Coordinates of N, CA and C in Angstrom, one line a residue:
X1 N -8.8 0.4 -26.1 CA -9.7 0.1 -25.0 C -9.0 0.4 -23.7
X2 N -9.8 0.1 -22.6 CA -9.2 0.3 -21.2 C -8.2 -0.7 -20.9
X3 N -7.3 -0.5 -19.9 CA -6.3 -1.5 -19.5 C -7.0 -2.8 -19.1
X4 N -8.2 -2.7 -18.4 CA -8.9 -3.9 -18.0 C -9.3 -4.7 -19.2
X5 N -9.8 -4.0 -20.2 CA -10.3 -4.7 -21.4 C -9.1 -5.4 -22.1
X6 N -8.0 -4.7 -22.1 CA -6.8 -5.3 -22.8 C -6.3 -6.5 -22.0
X7 N -6.3 -6.4 -20.7 CA -5.9 -7.6 -19.9 C -6.8 -8.7 -20.1
X8 N -8.1 -8.5 -20.1 CA -9.1 -9.6 -20.4 C -8.9 -10.2 -21.7
X9 N -8.6 -9.3 -22.8 CA -8.4 -9.9 -24.1 C -7.2 -10.8 -24.2
X10 N -6.1 -10.3 -23.6 CA -4.9 -11.2 -23.6 C -5.1 -12.5 -22.8
X11 N -5.9 -12.4 -21.7 CA -6.2 -13.6 -21.0 C -7.0 -14.6 -21.8
X12 N -7.9 -14.1 -22.6 CA -8.7 -15.0 -23.4 C -7.8 -15.6 -24.5
X13 N -7.0 -14.8 -25.1 CA -6.1 -15.3 -26.2 C -5.2 -16.4 -25.6
X14 N -4.5 -16.1 -24.5 CA -3.6 -17.1 -23.9 C -4.4 -18.4 -23.5
X15 N -5.6 -18.2 -23.0 CA -6.4 -19.4 -22.6 C -6.7 -20.3 -23.7
X16 N -7.1 -19.7 -24.8 CA -7.5 -20.5 -26.0 C -6.4 -21.1 -26.8
X17 N -5.2 -20.8 -26.4 CA -4.0 -21.5 -27.0 C -4.0 -23.0 -26.5
X18 N -4.5 -23.2 -25.2 CA -4.5 -24.5 -24.6 C -5.8 -24.7 -23.8
X19 N -6.9 -24.9 -24.5 CA -8.2 -24.8 -23.8 C -8.4 -25.9 -22.7
X20 N -7.7 -27.0 -22.8 CA -8.0 -28.1 -21.9 C -7.0 -28.1 -20.7
X21 N -6.1 -27.2 -20.6 CA -5.1 -27.3 -19.5 C -5.7 -26.9 -18.2
X22 N -5.0 -27.4 -17.1 CA -5.5 -27.2 -15.8 C -5.3 -25.7 -15.5
X23 N -6.2 -25.2 -14.6 CA -6.2 -23.8 -14.2 C -4.8 -23.3 -13.7
X24 N -4.1 -24.2 -12.9 CA -2.8 -23.8 -12.3 C -1.8 -23.6 -13.5
X25 N -1.8 -24.5 -14.5 CA -0.9 -24.4 -15.6 C -1.1 -23.1 -16.4
X26 N -2.4 -22.8 -16.6 CA -2.7 -21.5 -17.3 C -2.2 -20.3 -16.5
X27 N -2.4 -20.3 -15.1 CA -2.0 -19.2 -14.3 C -0.4 -19.1 -14.4
X28 N 0.3 -20.2 -14.4 CA 1.7 -20.1 -14.5 C 2.1 -19.5 -15.9
X29 N 1.5 -19.9 -16.9 CA 1.8 -19.4 -18.3 C 1.4 -17.9 -18.4
X30 N 0.3 -17.5 -17.8 CA -0.2 -16.2 -17.8 C 0.8 -15.2 -17.1
X31 N 1.2 -15.6 -15.8 CA 2.1 -14.8 -15.1 C 3.5 -14.7 -15.8
X32 N 3.9 -15.8 -16.4 CA 5.2 -15.7 -17.2 C 5.1 -14.7 -18.3
X33 N 3.9 -14.7 -19.0 CA 3.7 -13.8 -20.1 C 3.7 -12.3 -19.6
X34 N 3.1 -12.1 -18.4 CA 3.0 -10.7 -17.9 C 4.4 -10.2 -17.6
X35 N 5.3 -11.0 -17.0 CA 6.6 -10.5 -16.7 C 7.4 -10.3 -18.0
X36 N 7.2 -11.2 -18.9 CA 8.0 -11.0 -20.2 C 7.5 -9.7 -20.9
X37 N 6.2 -9.4 -20.8 CA 5.7 -8.3 -21.5 C 5.9 -7.0 -20.7
X38 N 6.3 -7.1 -19.5 CA 6.5 -5.9 -18.6 C 7.9 -5.9 -18.0
X39 N 8.9 -5.4 -18.7 CA 10.3 -5.5 -18.2 C 10.5 -4.8 -16.9
X40 N 9.7 -3.7 -16.7 CA 9.9 -2.9 -15.4 C 9.3 -3.6 -14.2
X41 N 8.5 -4.6 -14.4 CA 7.8 -5.3 -13.3 C 8.7 -6.3 -12.7
X42 N 8.6 -6.5 -11.4 CA 9.4 -7.5 -10.7 C 8.5 -8.7 -10.2
X43 N 7.2 -8.6 -10.3 CA 6.3 -9.7 -9.8 C 5.0 -9.6 -10.6
X44 N 4.5 -10.8 -10.9 CA 3.2 -11.0 -11.5 C 2.4 -11.9 -10.6
X45 N 1.2 -11.6 -10.3 CA 0.4 -12.4 -9.4 C -1.0 -12.6 -10.0
X46 N -1.5 -13.8 -9.9 CA -2.8 -14.2 -10.5 C -3.6 -15.0 -9.6
X47 N -4.9 -14.6 -9.4 CA -5.9 -15.3 -8.7 C -6.9 -15.7 -9.7
X48 N -7.2 -17.0 -9.8 CA -8.2 -17.5 -10.8 C -9.1 -18.5 -10.2
X49 N -10.3 -18.6 -10.8 CA -11.3 -19.6 -10.4 C -11.9 -20.2 -11.6
X50 N -12.4 -21.4 -11.5 CA -13.0 -22.1 -12.6 C -14.1 -23.0 -12.1
X51 N -15.3 -22.9 -12.6 CA -16.4 -23.8 -12.2 C -16.6 -24.8 -13.3
X52 N -16.3 -26.1 -13.0 CA -16.5 -27.1 -14.0 C -18.0 -27.3 -14.4
X53 N -18.2 -27.6 -15.7 CA -19.5 -28.0 -16.1 C -19.7 -29.5 -16.1
X54 N -20.8 -30.0 -15.7 CA -21.0 -31.4 -15.6 C -22.1 -31.8 -16.6
X55 N -21.9 -32.9 -17.3 CA -22.8 -33.3 -18.3 C -24.1 -33.9 -17.6
X56 N -25.3 -33.5 -18.1 CA -26.5 -34.0 -17.5 C -26.7 -35.4 -17.9
X57 N -27.3 -36.2 -16.9 CA -27.7 -37.5 -17.1 C -29.2 -37.6 -17.2
X58 N -29.7 -38.1 -18.4 CA -31.1 -38.1 -18.6 C -31.5 -39.6 -18.9
X59 N -32.5 -40.1 -18.2 CA -32.9 -41.5 -18.3 C -31.7 -42.4 -18.2
X60 N -30.8 -42.1 -17.3 CA -29.6 -43.0 -17.0 C -28.5 -42.9 -18.0
X61 N -28.6 -42.0 -19.0 CA -27.6 -41.8 -20.0 C -27.0 -40.4 -20.1
X62 N -25.7 -40.3 -20.2 CA -25.1 -38.9 -20.4 C -25.7 -38.2 -21.6
X63 N -26.2 -37.0 -21.5 CA -26.7 -36.3 -22.6 C -25.6 -35.8 -23.5
X64 N -25.7 -35.8 -24.8 CA -24.6 -35.4 -25.7 C -24.2 -33.9 -25.6
X65 N -25.2 -33.1 -25.3 CA -24.9 -31.6 -25.4 C -25.6 -30.8 -24.3
X66 N -26.0 -31.4 -23.2 CA -26.7 -30.7 -22.1 C -25.8 -30.8 -20.8
X67 N -25.6 -29.6 -20.1 CA -24.8 -29.6 -19.0 C -25.4 -28.8 -17.9
X68 N -24.9 -28.9 -16.7 CA -25.2 -28.1 -15.5 C -24.0 -27.6 -14.9
X69 N -24.1 -26.5 -14.2 CA -22.9 -26.0 -13.5 C -22.5 -26.9 -12.3
X70 N -21.2 -27.0 -12.2 CA -20.7 -27.9 -11.1 C -20.9 -27.5 -9.7
X71 N -20.7 -28.4 -8.8 CA -21.0 -28.2 -7.4 C -20.0 -27.4 -6.6
X72 N -18.9 -27.0 -7.2 CA -17.9 -26.2 -6.6 C -17.0 -25.5 -7.6
X73 N -16.1 -24.7 -7.1 CA -15.2 -24.0 -8.0 C -13.7 -24.4 -7.7
X74 N -12.9 -24.7 -8.7 CA -11.5 -24.8 -8.6 C -10.9 -23.4 -8.4
X75 N -9.8 -23.3 -7.6 CA -9.2 -22.0 -7.5 C -7.7 -22.2 -7.6
X76 N -7.0 -21.1 -8.0 CA -5.5 -21.1 -7.9 C -5.0 -19.7 -7.7
X77 N -3.8 -19.7 -7.1 CA -3.1 -18.4 -6.8 C -1.6 -18.7 -7.2
X78 N -1.1 -17.9 -8.1 CA 0.3 -18.0 -8.5 C 1.0 -16.7 -8.3
X79 N 2.1 -16.7 -7.6 CA 3.0 -15.5 -7.4 C 4.3 -15.8 -8.1
X80 N 4.6 -15.0 -9.1 CA 5.8 -15.2 -9.9 C 6.7 -14.0 -9.8
X81 N 7.9 -14.2 -9.1 CA 9.0 -13.2 -9.2 C 9.9 -13.5 -10.3
X82 N 10.9 -12.7 -10.5 CA 11.9 -13.0 -11.6 C 12.6 -14.3 -11.3
X83 N 12.8 -14.6 -10.1 CA 13.7 -15.8 -9.8 C 12.9 -16.9 -9.0
X84 N 11.6 -16.7 -8.8 CA 10.9 -17.7 -8.0 C 9.4 -17.7 -8.3
X85 N 8.8 -18.8 -8.2 CA 7.4 -18.9 -8.5 C 6.7 -19.8 -7.4
X86 N 5.6 -19.4 -6.9 CA 4.8 -20.2 -5.9 C 3.4 -20.4 -6.4
X87 N 3.0 -21.7 -6.3 CA 1.7 -22.1 -6.8 C 0.8 -22.7 -5.7
X88 N -0.4 -22.2 -5.6 CA -1.4 -22.8 -4.7 C -2.6 -23.2 -5.5
X89 N -3.3 -24.2 -5.1 CA -4.5 -24.7 -5.7 C -5.6 -24.8 -4.6
X90 N -6.8 -25.1 -5.0 CA -7.8 -25.3 -4.0 C -9.2 -25.4 -4.7
X91 N -10.2 -25.3 -3.8 CA -11.6 -25.3 -4.2 C -12.4 -24.5 -3.2
X92 N -13.5 -24.0 -3.6 CA -14.4 -23.3 -2.7 C -15.9 -23.6 -3.1
X93 N -16.8 -23.2 -2.3 CA -18.2 -23.4 -2.5 C -18.6 -24.8 -2.6
X94 N -17.9 -25.7 -1.9 CA -18.3 -27.2 -1.9 C -19.1 -27.4 -0.6
X95 N -20.4 -27.7 -0.8 CA -21.3 -27.9 0.3 C -21.2 -29.4 0.7
X96 N -21.0 -29.7 1.9 CA -20.9 -31.1 2.5 C -21.9 -31.2 3.6
X97 N -22.4 -32.4 3.8 CA -23.3 -32.7 4.9 C -23.2 -34.2 5.2
X98 N -23.2 -34.5 6.5 CA -23.3 -35.9 7.0 C -24.4 -35.9 8.1
X99 N -25.2 -36.9 8.1 CA -26.4 -36.9 9.0 C -26.1 -37.6 10.3
X100 N -24.9 -38.2 10.5 CA -24.5 -38.8 11.7 C -23.0 -38.9 11.8
X101 N -22.4 -39.3 12.9 CA -21.0 -39.5 13.0 C -20.3 -38.2 13.4
X102 N -21.0 -37.2 13.9 CA -20.4 -36.0 14.3 C -21.0 -35.6 15.7
X103 N -20.1 -35.1 16.6 CA -20.6 -34.7 17.9 C -20.0 -33.3 18.2
X104 N -20.4 -32.7 19.3 CA -19.8 -31.5 19.8 C -19.9 -31.6 21.4
X105 N -18.8 -32.1 21.9 CA -18.7 -32.3 23.4 C -17.3 -31.9 23.9
X106 N -17.3 -31.8 25.2 CA -16.0 -31.5 25.9 C -15.4 -30.1 25.7
X107 N -16.3 -29.2 25.2 CA -15.8 -27.8 25.0 C -15.8 -27.0 26.3
X108 N -15.0 -26.0 26.4 CA -15.0 -25.1 27.6 C -16.3 -24.4 27.7
X109 N -16.7 -24.2 29.0 CA -17.9 -23.6 29.3 C -17.7 -22.5 30.3
X110 N -18.5 -21.4 30.2 CA -18.6 -20.4 31.2 C -20.0 -20.1 31.5
X111 N -20.3 -19.0 32.3 CA -21.6 -18.7 32.7 C -22.5 -18.2 31.5
X112 N -21.9 -18.0 30.4 CA -22.7 -17.5 29.2 C -23.0 -18.7 28.2
X113 N -22.5 -19.9 28.5 CA -22.7 -21.0 27.6 C -24.1 -21.5 27.7
X114 N -24.8 -21.6 26.6 CA -26.1 -22.1 26.6 C -26.3 -23.3 25.7
X115 N -25.2 -23.6 24.9 CA -25.3 -24.7 23.9 C -25.1 -26.0 24.7
X116 N -26.0 -27.0 24.5 CA -25.8 -28.3 25.2 C -24.9 -29.2 24.4
X117 N -24.2 -30.1 25.1 CA -23.4 -31.0 24.4 C -24.2 -32.1 23.7
X118 N -23.7 -32.6 22.6 CA -24.4 -33.7 21.9 C -23.4 -34.7 21.3
X119 N -23.8 -36.0 21.4 CA -23.0 -37.1 20.9 C -23.3 -37.4 19.5
X120 N -24.3 -36.8 18.9 CA -24.6 -37.1 17.5 C -25.4 -36.0 16.9
X121 N -25.0 -35.5 15.8 CA -25.7 -34.4 15.2 C -25.5 -34.4 13.7
X122 N -26.2 -33.6 13.0 CA -26.0 -33.3 11.6 C -24.8 -32.3 11.4
X123 N -23.9 -32.6 10.6 CA -22.8 -31.7 10.3 C -22.9 -31.2 8.9
X124 N -23.2 -30.0 8.7 CA -23.3 -29.4 7.3 C -22.4 -28.2 7.3
X125 N -21.8 -28.0 6.1 CA -20.8 -27.0 6.0 C -20.6 -26.6 4.5
X126 N -19.9 -25.5 4.3 CA -19.4 -25.0 3.0 C -17.9 -25.0 3.1
X127 N -17.3 -25.9 2.3 CA -15.8 -26.1 2.4 C -15.1 -25.1 1.5
X128 N -14.1 -24.4 2.0 CA -13.1 -23.7 1.2 C -11.8 -24.3 1.5
X129 N -11.0 -24.8 0.5 CA -9.7 -25.5 0.8 C -8.7 -24.8 -0.1
X130 N -7.5 -24.7 0.5 CA -6.3 -24.2 -0.2 C -5.2 -25.1 0.1
X131 N -4.4 -25.4 -0.9 CA -3.1 -26.2 -0.7 C -2.0 -25.6 -1.5
X132 N -0.8 -25.6 -1.0 CA 0.4 -25.1 -1.6 C 1.2 -26.2 -2.3
X133 N 1.4 -26.2 -3.6 CA 2.1 -27.2 -4.3 C 3.6 -27.1 -4.0
X134 N 4.3 -28.2 -4.0 CA 5.7 -28.3 -3.7 C 6.6 -28.0 -4.9
X135 N 6.0 -27.8 -6.1 CA 6.7 -27.5 -7.3 C 5.8 -27.0 -8.4
X136 N 6.4 -26.8 -9.6 CA 5.6 -26.4 -10.7 C 5.5 -27.4 -11.8
X137 N 6.3 -28.5 -11.8 CA 6.4 -29.5 -12.8 C 5.5 -30.7 -12.4
X138 N 4.2 -30.4 -12.2 CA 3.3 -31.4 -11.7 C 2.1 -31.5 -12.7
X139 N 1.4 -32.7 -12.6 CA 0.2 -32.9 -13.3 C -0.9 -32.3 -12.4
X140 N -1.2 -31.0 -12.5 CA -2.1 -30.3 -11.6 C -3.5 -30.8 -11.6
X141 N -4.0 -31.2 -12.8 CA -5.3 -31.8 -12.9 C -5.4 -33.0 -12.0
X142 N -4.4 -33.9 -12.1 CA -4.5 -35.1 -11.3 C -4.3 -34.8 -9.8
X143 N -3.3 -33.9 -9.5 CA -3.0 -33.6 -8.1 C -4.3 -33.0 -7.4
X144 N -5.0 -32.1 -8.1 CA -6.1 -31.4 -7.4 C -7.3 -32.4 -7.2
X145 N -7.5 -33.2 -8.2 CA -8.6 -34.2 -8.1 C -8.3 -35.2 -6.9
X146 N -7.1 -35.6 -6.8 CA -6.7 -36.5 -5.8 C -6.8 -35.9 -4.4
X147 N -6.4 -34.6 -4.3 CA -6.4 -33.9 -3.1 C -7.9 -33.7 -2.6
X148 N -8.7 -33.3 -3.6 CA -10.1 -33.1 -3.3 C -10.7 -34.5 -2.8
X149 N -10.4 -35.5 -3.5 CA -10.9 -36.8 -3.1 C -10.5 -37.2 -1.7
X150 N -9.2 -37.0 -1.3 CA -8.7 -37.3 0.1 C -9.4 -36.5 1.1
X151 N -9.6 -35.2 0.9 CA -10.3 -34.3 1.8 C -11.8 -34.7 2.0
X152 N -12.5 -35.0 0.9 CA -13.9 -35.3 1.0 C -14.1 -36.7 1.7
X153 N -13.2 -37.7 1.3 CA -13.3 -39.0 2.0 C -13.0 -38.9 3.5
X154 N -12.1 -38.0 3.9 CA -11.8 -37.9 5.3 C -13.0 -37.3 6.0
X155 N -13.7 -36.3 5.4 CA -14.9 -35.8 6.0 C -15.9 -36.8 6.1
X156 N -16.2 -37.6 5.1 CA -17.2 -38.6 5.1 C -17.0 -39.7 6.1
X157 N -15.8 -40.2 6.3 CA -15.5 -41.4 7.1 C -15.0 -41.1 8.5
X158 N -14.9 -39.8 8.8 CA -14.5 -39.5 10.2 C -15.6 -39.6 11.2
X159 N -15.9 -40.8 11.6 CA -17.2 -41.1 12.3 C -17.0 -40.9 13.8
X160 N -15.8 -40.6 14.3 CA -15.6 -40.4 15.7 C -15.3 -38.9 16.0
X161 N -15.8 -38.1 15.1 CA -15.6 -36.6 15.3 C -16.2 -36.1 16.6
X162 N -15.3 -35.3 17.3 CA -15.8 -34.7 18.5 C -16.2 -33.2 18.3
X163 N -15.9 -32.7 17.1 CA -16.2 -31.3 16.8 C -15.8 -31.1 15.3
X164 N -16.3 -29.9 14.8 CA -15.9 -29.6 13.4 C -14.4 -29.4 13.3
X165 N -13.8 -28.8 14.4 CA -12.4 -28.6 14.4 C -11.6 -29.9 14.3
X166 N -12.1 -30.9 15.0 CA -11.5 -32.3 15.0 C -11.6 -32.8 13.6
X167 N -12.7 -32.7 12.9 CA -12.8 -33.1 11.5 C -11.9 -32.4 10.6
X168 N -11.8 -31.1 10.8 CA -10.9 -30.2 10.0 C -9.5 -30.8 10.1
X169 N -9.0 -31.0 11.3 CA -7.7 -31.5 11.5 C -7.5 -32.8 10.8
X170 N -8.5 -33.7 10.9 CA -8.4 -35.0 10.2 C -8.3 -34.9 8.7
X171 N -9.1 -34.0 8.1 CA -9.1 -33.8 6.7 C -7.7 -33.2 6.2
X172 N -7.2 -32.2 6.9 CA -5.9 -31.6 6.5 C -4.8 -32.6 6.6
X173 N -4.8 -33.4 7.7 CA -3.8 -34.4 7.9 C -3.8 -35.5 6.8
X174 N -5.0 -35.9 6.4 CA -5.2 -36.9 5.4 C -4.6 -36.4 4.1
X175 N -4.8 -35.2 3.7 CA -4.3 -34.6 2.5 C -2.7 -34.6 2.5
X176 N -2.2 -34.1 3.6 CA -0.7 -34.0 3.7 C 0.0 -35.3 3.7
X177 N -0.6 -36.3 4.4 CA 0.0 -37.6 4.5 C -0.1 -38.4 3.1
X178 N -1.1 -38.0 2.3 CA -1.3 -38.8 1.1 C -0.5 -38.2 -0.1
X179 N -0.1 -37.0 0.0 CA 0.5 -36.3 -1.2 C 1.8 -35.6 -0.8
X180 N 2.9 -36.1 -1.4 CA 4.2 -35.5 -1.1 C 4.3 -34.2 -1.8
X181 N 3.5 -33.9 -2.9 CA 3.6 -32.7 -3.7 C 2.8 -31.5 -3.1
X182 N 2.3 -31.7 -1.9 CA 1.6 -30.6 -1.2 C 2.3 -30.3 0.1
X183 N 2.6 -29.0 0.3 CA 3.4 -28.6 1.5 C 2.5 -28.1 2.6
X184 N 1.3 -27.6 2.3 CA 0.5 -26.9 3.3 C -0.9 -27.0 2.8
X185 N -1.8 -27.1 3.8 CA -3.3 -27.1 3.5 C -4.0 -26.2 4.5
X186 N -4.9 -25.4 4.0 CA -5.7 -24.5 4.8 C -7.1 -24.7 4.5
X187 N -7.9 -25.0 5.5 CA -9.3 -25.3 5.3 C -10.2 -24.3 6.1
X188 N -11.3 -24.0 5.5 CA -12.3 -23.2 6.2 C -13.6 -24.0 6.0
X189 N -14.3 -24.2 7.2 CA -15.5 -25.1 7.2 C -16.4 -24.7 8.3
X190 N -17.1 -23.6 8.1 CA -18.1 -23.1 9.1 C -19.3 -24.0 9.2
X191 N -19.8 -24.1 10.4 CA -21.1 -24.8 10.7 C -22.2 -24.2 10.0
X192 N -23.0 -24.9 9.2 CA -24.3 -24.5 8.7 C -25.3 -25.3 9.5
X193 N -25.9 -24.7 10.5 CA -26.7 -25.5 11.5 C -28.0 -26.0 10.9
X194 N -28.2 -27.3 11.1 CA -29.5 -28.0 10.8 C -29.9 -28.6 12.1
X195 N -30.7 -28.0 12.9 CA -31.1 -28.4 14.2 C -32.5 -29.0 14.2
X196 N -32.6 -30.2 14.8 CA -33.9 -30.9 14.9 C -34.8 -30.0 15.8
X197 N -36.1 -29.9 15.4 CA -37.1 -29.2 16.1 C -38.1 -30.1 16.6
X198 N -38.4 -30.1 17.9 CA -39.4 -30.9 18.5 C -40.8 -30.4 18.2
X199 N -41.6 -31.2 17.3 CA -42.9 -30.8 16.9 C -44.0 -31.6 17.6
X200 N -43.6 -32.2 18.8 CA -44.6 -33.0 19.5 C -45.8 -32.1 20.0
X201 N -45.5 -30.9 20.2 CA -46.6 -30.0 20.7 C -47.8 -29.9 19.7
X202 N -47.5 -30.2 18.4 CA -48.6 -30.1 17.4 C -48.9 -31.5 16.8
X203 N -48.5 -32.5 17.6 CA -48.9 -33.9 17.2 C -48.0 -34.5 16.1
X204 N -46.8 -34.0 15.9 CA -45.9 -34.5 14.8 C -44.7 -35.0 15.5
X205 N -44.2 -36.2 15.2 CA -43.0 -36.7 15.7 C -41.8 -36.3 14.9

């Protein structure tokens, strides 16, 4: 078969040796295998994503065999040299929204500025987060769940936010302060605008 087909086949074989392991652990094992199998190579690099399946709840009870695709994807990036390995984790496609507690004021203005300041607005976004782990001997499943929890909680409870940038700083700081096993956090959180429209002209409040 083609090199791509061979790569995919070996990936499947390696994966099913430990089907329940965290994505980061699999990426570490996969890059180790690639270097072992390729003596001429000096580096193996893997980017991986995984979207968890969530069990459906029907009539208040978890269904025994029905699932839906999860609300976000886990991601990992592993760079393995012969003498060094670096592991990053993260998530993407996580949609977040808060209906109050966010403002956009105090920004620089020039003659082209048309956006008015507001003390309260809807903040909606699609979060992509990356964090760099401080080592490789970690419980990655627990670390990533805890990091996601800290970031999401910081988003939800940051009620004095002056801007999306202010909230981003608060979220990254919360993750770094809570976890000694994370050295760096990178967040992308663009505004997805949900702007109230005045419908009084047609008799609707």
